[in-house]
Amino acid sequence: MINTYPSKEKESTGVVYALIIINKAGGLIYNRDFSSPLSKLSSNDYLVLAGTFHGVHAITRSLTPSPITTVIPRSSLTGLEVLETTNFRLTCSQTPTGVKFLLFTEPQQPNCDAIVGKLYELYADYVMKNPFYALEMPVRCEEFDRRLGAWIRGR
């Protein structure tokens, strides 16, 4: 018998435009465009974007009201997490070590948190476990690039 119902294993996927990774000091350590109808940025523009976003993220984090109780430690408060426009959605996920993953997608992209989680998993496996990678330095890991590109294309 042939199953005529759509498979629930693969959800409808949107388009991932770009990924930017910023170190805890606000420096750009990785950027990659996947599919971008947005304006093409120069290398200098990416550096400015990373530094500007780092500053805005710090400001929005400091604007978060202090918790009334001591149940939530101040260090766990987050800054800007999602920025939506008519052309794209920017999702920011910060790791416990302060590294920020900025994911640019189409506005209708479902499950951005799950996508960022998978990207962080790839980063941990192929960048952080690489004995030749120096912390806080630009990411130059070919295996990470290959796995990241394959996963984005295959979703």
PDB file of C-alpha atoms in Angstrom:
ATOM      1  CA  MET A   1       0.000   0.000   0.000  1.00  0.00           C
ATOM      2  CA  ILE A   2       1.318   3.451  -0.898  1.00  0.00           C
ATOM      3  CA  ASN A   3       1.211   6.116   1.782  1.00  0.00           C
ATOM      4  CA  THR A   4      -0.388   9.249   0.338  1.00  0.00           C
ATOM      5  CA  TYR A   5      -0.095  11.312   3.507  1.00  0.00           C
ATOM      6  CA  PRO A   6       2.752  13.800   3.725  1.00  0.00           C
ATOM      7  CA  SER A   7       5.672  12.696   5.833  1.00  0.00           C
ATOM      8  CA  LYS A   8       5.885  14.317   9.243  1.00  0.00           C
ATOM      9  CA  GLU A   9       9.589  13.559   9.504  1.00  0.00           C
ATOM     10  CA  LYS A  10      10.635  16.528   7.406  1.00  0.00           C
ATOM     11  CA  GLU A  11       8.899  19.773   8.201  1.00  0.00           C
ATOM     12  CA  SER A  12       8.480  22.572   5.747  1.00  0.00           C
ATOM     13  CA  THR A  13      11.813  24.320   5.680  1.00  0.00           C
ATOM     14  CA  GLY A  14      12.555  27.938   5.116  1.00  0.00           C
ATOM     15  CA  VAL A  15      15.656  29.545   3.787  1.00  0.00           C
ATOM     16  CA  VAL A  16      18.763  30.156   5.877  1.00  0.00           C
ATOM     17  CA  TYR A  17      20.506  33.240   4.524  1.00  0.00           C
ATOM     18  CA  ALA A  18      23.650  33.525   6.640  1.00  0.00           C
ATOM     19  CA  LEU A  19      25.461  32.621   9.840  1.00  0.00           C
ATOM     20  CA  ILE A  20      27.725  34.916  11.843  1.00  0.00           C
ATOM     21  CA  ILE A  21      29.643  33.843  14.945  1.00  0.00           C
ATOM     22  CA  ILE A  22      30.921  36.513  17.347  1.00  0.00           C
ATOM     23  CA  ASN A  23      33.406  35.860  20.169  1.00  0.00           C
ATOM     24  CA  LYS A  24      32.808  37.073  23.714  1.00  0.00           C
ATOM     25  CA  ALA A  25      34.770  40.279  23.067  1.00  0.00           C
ATOM     26  CA  GLY A  26      32.539  41.198  20.107  1.00  0.00           C
ATOM     27  CA  GLY A  27      34.955  40.188  17.366  1.00  0.00           C
ATOM     28  CA  LEU A  28      33.800  38.432  14.225  1.00  0.00           C
ATOM     29  CA  ILE A  29      35.216  34.903  14.142  1.00  0.00           C
ATOM     30  CA  TYR A  30      33.081  33.336  11.393  1.00  0.00           C
ATOM     31  CA  ASN A  31      30.649  34.390   8.692  1.00  0.00           C
ATOM     32  CA  ARG A  32      29.103  32.511   5.838  1.00  0.00           C
ATOM     33  CA  ASP A  33      26.364  33.303   3.324  1.00  0.00           C
ATOM     34  CA  PHE A  34      24.187  30.405   2.203  1.00  0.00           C
ATOM     35  CA  SER A  35      21.425  31.943   0.130  1.00  0.00           C
ATOM     36  CA  SER A  36      20.944  35.642   0.347  1.00  0.00           C
ATOM     37  CA  PRO A  37      18.481  37.838  -1.462  1.00  0.00           C
ATOM     38  CA  LEU A  38      19.710  40.494   0.967  1.00  0.00           C
ATOM     39  CA  SER A  39      22.409  42.982   0.026  1.00  0.00           C
ATOM     40  CA  LYS A  40      25.906  41.543  -0.186  1.00  0.00           C
ATOM     41  CA  LEU A  41      28.156  42.812   2.599  1.00  0.00           C
ATOM     42  CA  SER A  42      31.879  43.447   2.411  1.00  0.00           C
ATOM     43  CA  SER A  43      34.335  41.992   4.930  1.00  0.00           C
ATOM     44  CA  ASN A  44      34.520  45.350   6.659  1.00  0.00           C
ATOM     45  CA  ASP A  45      30.709  45.513   6.872  1.00  0.00           C
ATOM     46  CA  TYR A  46      30.662  42.121   8.625  1.00  0.00           C
ATOM     47  CA  LEU A  47      33.229  43.371  11.159  1.00  0.00           C
ATOM     48  CA  VAL A  48      31.158  46.499  11.835  1.00  0.00           C
ATOM     49  CA  LEU A  49      27.962  44.424  12.087  1.00  0.00           C
ATOM     50  CA  ALA A  50      29.554  42.069  14.638  1.00  0.00           C
ATOM     51  CA  GLY A  51      30.840  44.901  16.818  1.00  0.00           C
ATOM     52  CA  THR A  52      27.599  46.858  16.605  1.00  0.00           C
ATOM     53  CA  PHE A  53      25.463  43.842  17.424  1.00  0.00           C
ATOM     54  CA  HIS A  54      27.715  42.986  20.379  1.00  0.00           C
ATOM     55  CA  GLY A  55      27.181  46.504  21.764  1.00  0.00           C
ATOM     56  CA  VAL A  56      23.425  46.469  21.201  1.00  0.00           C
ATOM     57  CA  HIS A  57      23.207  43.010  22.790  1.00  0.00           C
ATOM     58  CA  ALA A  58      25.094  44.257  25.867  1.00  0.00           C
ATOM     59  CA  ILE A  59      22.818  47.298  26.157  1.00  0.00           C
ATOM     60  CA  THR A  60      19.631  45.241  25.859  1.00  0.00           C
ATOM     61  CA  ARG A  61      20.983  42.806  28.425  1.00  0.00           C
ATOM     62  CA  SER A  62      21.653  45.631  30.873  1.00  0.00           C
ATOM     63  CA  LEU A  63      18.142  47.011  30.276  1.00  0.00           C
ATOM     64  CA  THR A  64      16.610  43.710  31.374  1.00  0.00           C
ATOM     65  CA  PRO A  65      15.067  44.344  34.794  1.00  0.00           C
ATOM     66  CA  SER A  66      16.863  42.776  37.739  1.00  0.00           C
ATOM     67  CA  PRO A  67      15.033  39.776  39.124  1.00  0.00           C
ATOM     68  CA  ILE A  68      13.108  40.475  42.306  1.00  0.00           C
ATOM     69  CA  THR A  69      14.152  37.193  43.815  1.00  0.00           C
ATOM     70  CA  THR A  70      17.519  35.491  43.726  1.00  0.00           C
ATOM     71  CA  VAL A  71      16.052  32.496  41.898  1.00  0.00           C
ATOM     72  CA  ILE A  72      17.322  33.767  38.522  1.00  0.00           C
ATOM     73  CA  PRO A  73      21.001  34.773  38.590  1.00  0.00           C
ATOM     74  CA  ARG A  74      21.795  38.034  36.785  1.00  0.00           C
ATOM     75  CA  SER A  75      24.299  36.214  34.564  1.00  0.00           C
ATOM     76  CA  SER A  76      21.508  34.134  33.003  1.00  0.00           C
ATOM     77  CA  LEU A  77      19.592  37.163  31.706  1.00  0.00           C
ATOM     78  CA  THR A  78      19.795  37.585  27.964  1.00  0.00           C
ATOM     79  CA  GLY A  79      19.813  40.526  25.631  1.00  0.00           C
ATOM     80  CA  LEU A  80      18.408  40.805  22.141  1.00  0.00           C
ATOM     81  CA  GLU A  81      17.296  37.351  20.970  1.00  0.00           C
ATOM     82  CA  VAL A  82      15.193  37.939  17.825  1.00  0.00           C
ATOM     83  CA  LEU A  83      14.956  40.814  15.376  1.00  0.00           C
ATOM     84  CA  GLU A  84      12.278  40.506  12.689  1.00  0.00           C
ATOM     85  CA  THR A  85      11.843  42.606   9.571  1.00  0.00           C
ATOM     86  CA  THR A  86       9.787  42.113   6.442  1.00  0.00           C
ATOM     87  CA  ASN A  87      12.884  40.746   4.650  1.00  0.00           C
ATOM     88  CA  PHE A  88      14.628  38.579   7.263  1.00  0.00           C
ATOM     89  CA  ARG A  89      14.691  37.305  10.827  1.00  0.00           C
ATOM     90  CA  LEU A  90      17.846  37.549  12.942  1.00  0.00           C
ATOM     91  CA  THR A  91      18.042  34.993  15.741  1.00  0.00           C
ATOM     92  CA  CYS A  92      20.777  35.345  18.356  1.00  0.00           C
ATOM     93  CA  SER A  93      21.836  32.538  20.637  1.00  0.00           C
ATOM     94  CA  GLN A  94      24.543  33.094  23.226  1.00  0.00           C
ATOM     95  CA  THR A  95      26.528  30.183  24.628  1.00  0.00           C
ATOM     96  CA  PRO A  96      27.533  29.973  28.305  1.00  0.00           C
ATOM     97  CA  THR A  97      31.040  31.093  27.271  1.00  0.00           C
ATOM     98  CA  GLY A  98      29.726  34.276  25.615  1.00  0.00           C
ATOM     99  CA  VAL A  99      30.001  33.232  21.971  1.00  0.00           C
ATOM    100  CA  LYS A 100      27.038  34.526  19.942  1.00  0.00           C
ATOM    101  CA  PHE A 101      25.515  32.751  16.956  1.00  0.00           C
ATOM    102  CA  LEU A 102      23.598  35.093  14.648  1.00  0.00           C
ATOM    103  CA  LEU A 103      21.364  33.265  12.215  1.00  0.00           C
ATOM    104  CA  PHE A 104      19.738  35.182   9.364  1.00  0.00           C
ATOM    105  CA  THR A 105      16.683  33.431   7.887  1.00  0.00           C
ATOM    106  CA  GLU A 106      13.543  34.270   5.998  1.00  0.00           C
ATOM    107  CA  PRO A 107      10.855  35.689   8.328  1.00  0.00           C
ATOM    108  CA  GLN A 108       8.650  32.578   8.121  1.00  0.00           C
ATOM    109  CA  GLN A 109      11.440  30.149   9.079  1.00  0.00           C
ATOM    110  CA  PRO A 110      10.126  27.700  11.712  1.00  0.00           C
ATOM    111  CA  ASN A 111      12.221  26.281  14.568  1.00  0.00           C
ATOM    112  CA  CYS A 112      15.118  28.753  14.468  1.00  0.00           C
ATOM    113  CA  ASP A 113      16.157  27.682  17.968  1.00  0.00           C
ATOM    114  CA  ALA A 114      16.531  24.077  16.799  1.00  0.00           C
ATOM    115  CA  ILE A 115      18.613  25.209  13.819  1.00  0.00           C
ATOM    116  CA  VAL A 116      20.902  27.298  16.014  1.00  0.00           C
ATOM    117  CA  GLY A 117      21.193  24.345  18.403  1.00  0.00           C
ATOM    118  CA  LYS A 118      22.391  22.115  15.567  1.00  0.00           C
ATOM    119  CA  LEU A 119      24.833  24.787  14.377  1.00  0.00           C
ATOM    120  CA  TYR A 120      26.229  25.035  17.904  1.00  0.00           C
ATOM    121  CA  GLU A 121      26.584  21.251  17.991  1.00  0.00           C
ATOM    122  CA  LEU A 122      28.575  21.343  14.727  1.00  0.00           C
ATOM    123  CA  TYR A 123      30.696  24.187  16.102  1.00  0.00           C
ATOM    124  CA  ALA A 124      31.432  22.247  19.285  1.00  0.00           C
ATOM    125  CA  ASP A 125      32.277  19.051  17.385  1.00  0.00           C
ATOM    126  CA  TYR A 126      34.401  20.448  14.556  1.00  0.00           C
ATOM    127  CA  VAL A 127      35.825  23.715  15.873  1.00  0.00           C
ATOM    128  CA  MET A 128      36.159  23.430  19.639  1.00  0.00           C
ATOM    129  CA  LYS A 129      37.465  19.850  19.478  1.00  0.00           C
ATOM    130  CA  ASN A 130      39.993  20.781  16.797  1.00  0.00           C
ATOM    131  CA  PRO A 131      43.440  20.790  18.462  1.00  0.00           C
ATOM    132  CA  PHE A 132      44.691  23.428  16.004  1.00  0.00           C
ATOM    133  CA  TYR A 133      41.954  25.965  16.771  1.00  0.00           C
ATOM    134  CA  ALA A 134      42.920  28.837  19.088  1.00  0.00           C
ATOM    135  CA  LEU A 135      40.088  30.241  21.207  1.00  0.00           C
ATOM    136  CA  GLU A 136      38.703  33.646  20.250  1.00  0.00           C
ATOM    137  CA  MET A 137      40.432  33.504  16.861  1.00  0.00           C
ATOM    138  CA  PRO A 138      38.755  33.332  13.429  1.00  0.00           C
ATOM    139  CA  VAL A 139      37.394  29.878  12.560  1.00  0.00           C
ATOM    140  CA  ARG A 140      39.406  28.244   9.776  1.00  0.00           C
ATOM    141  CA  CYS A 141      38.230  24.633   9.954  1.00  0.00           C
ATOM    142  CA  GLU A 142      37.480  23.007   6.597  1.00  0.00           C
ATOM    143  CA  GLU A 143      35.581  20.104   8.169  1.00  0.00           C
ATOM    144  CA  PHE A 144      33.283  22.559   9.958  1.00  0.00           C
ATOM    145  CA  ASP A 145      32.636  24.382   6.667  1.00  0.00           C
ATOM    146  CA  ARG A 146      31.855  21.114   4.858  1.00  0.00           C
ATOM    147  CA  ARG A 147      29.555  19.737   7.570  1.00  0.00           C
ATOM    148  CA  LEU A 148      27.787  23.066   8.006  1.00  0.00           C
ATOM    149  CA  GLY A 149      27.142  23.461   4.287  1.00  0.00           C
ATOM    150  CA  ALA A 150      25.975  19.857   3.930  1.00  0.00           C
ATOM    151  CA  TRP A 151      23.604  20.152   6.869  1.00  0.00           C
ATOM    152  CA  ILE A 152      22.090  23.447   5.661  1.00  0.00           C
ATOM    153  CA  ARG A 153      21.579  22.026   2.135  1.00  0.00           C
ATOM    154  CA  GLY A 154      20.160  18.733   3.424  1.00  0.00           C
ATOM    155  CA  ARG A 155      17.587  20.058   5.859  1.00  0.00           C
TER     156      ARG A 155
END
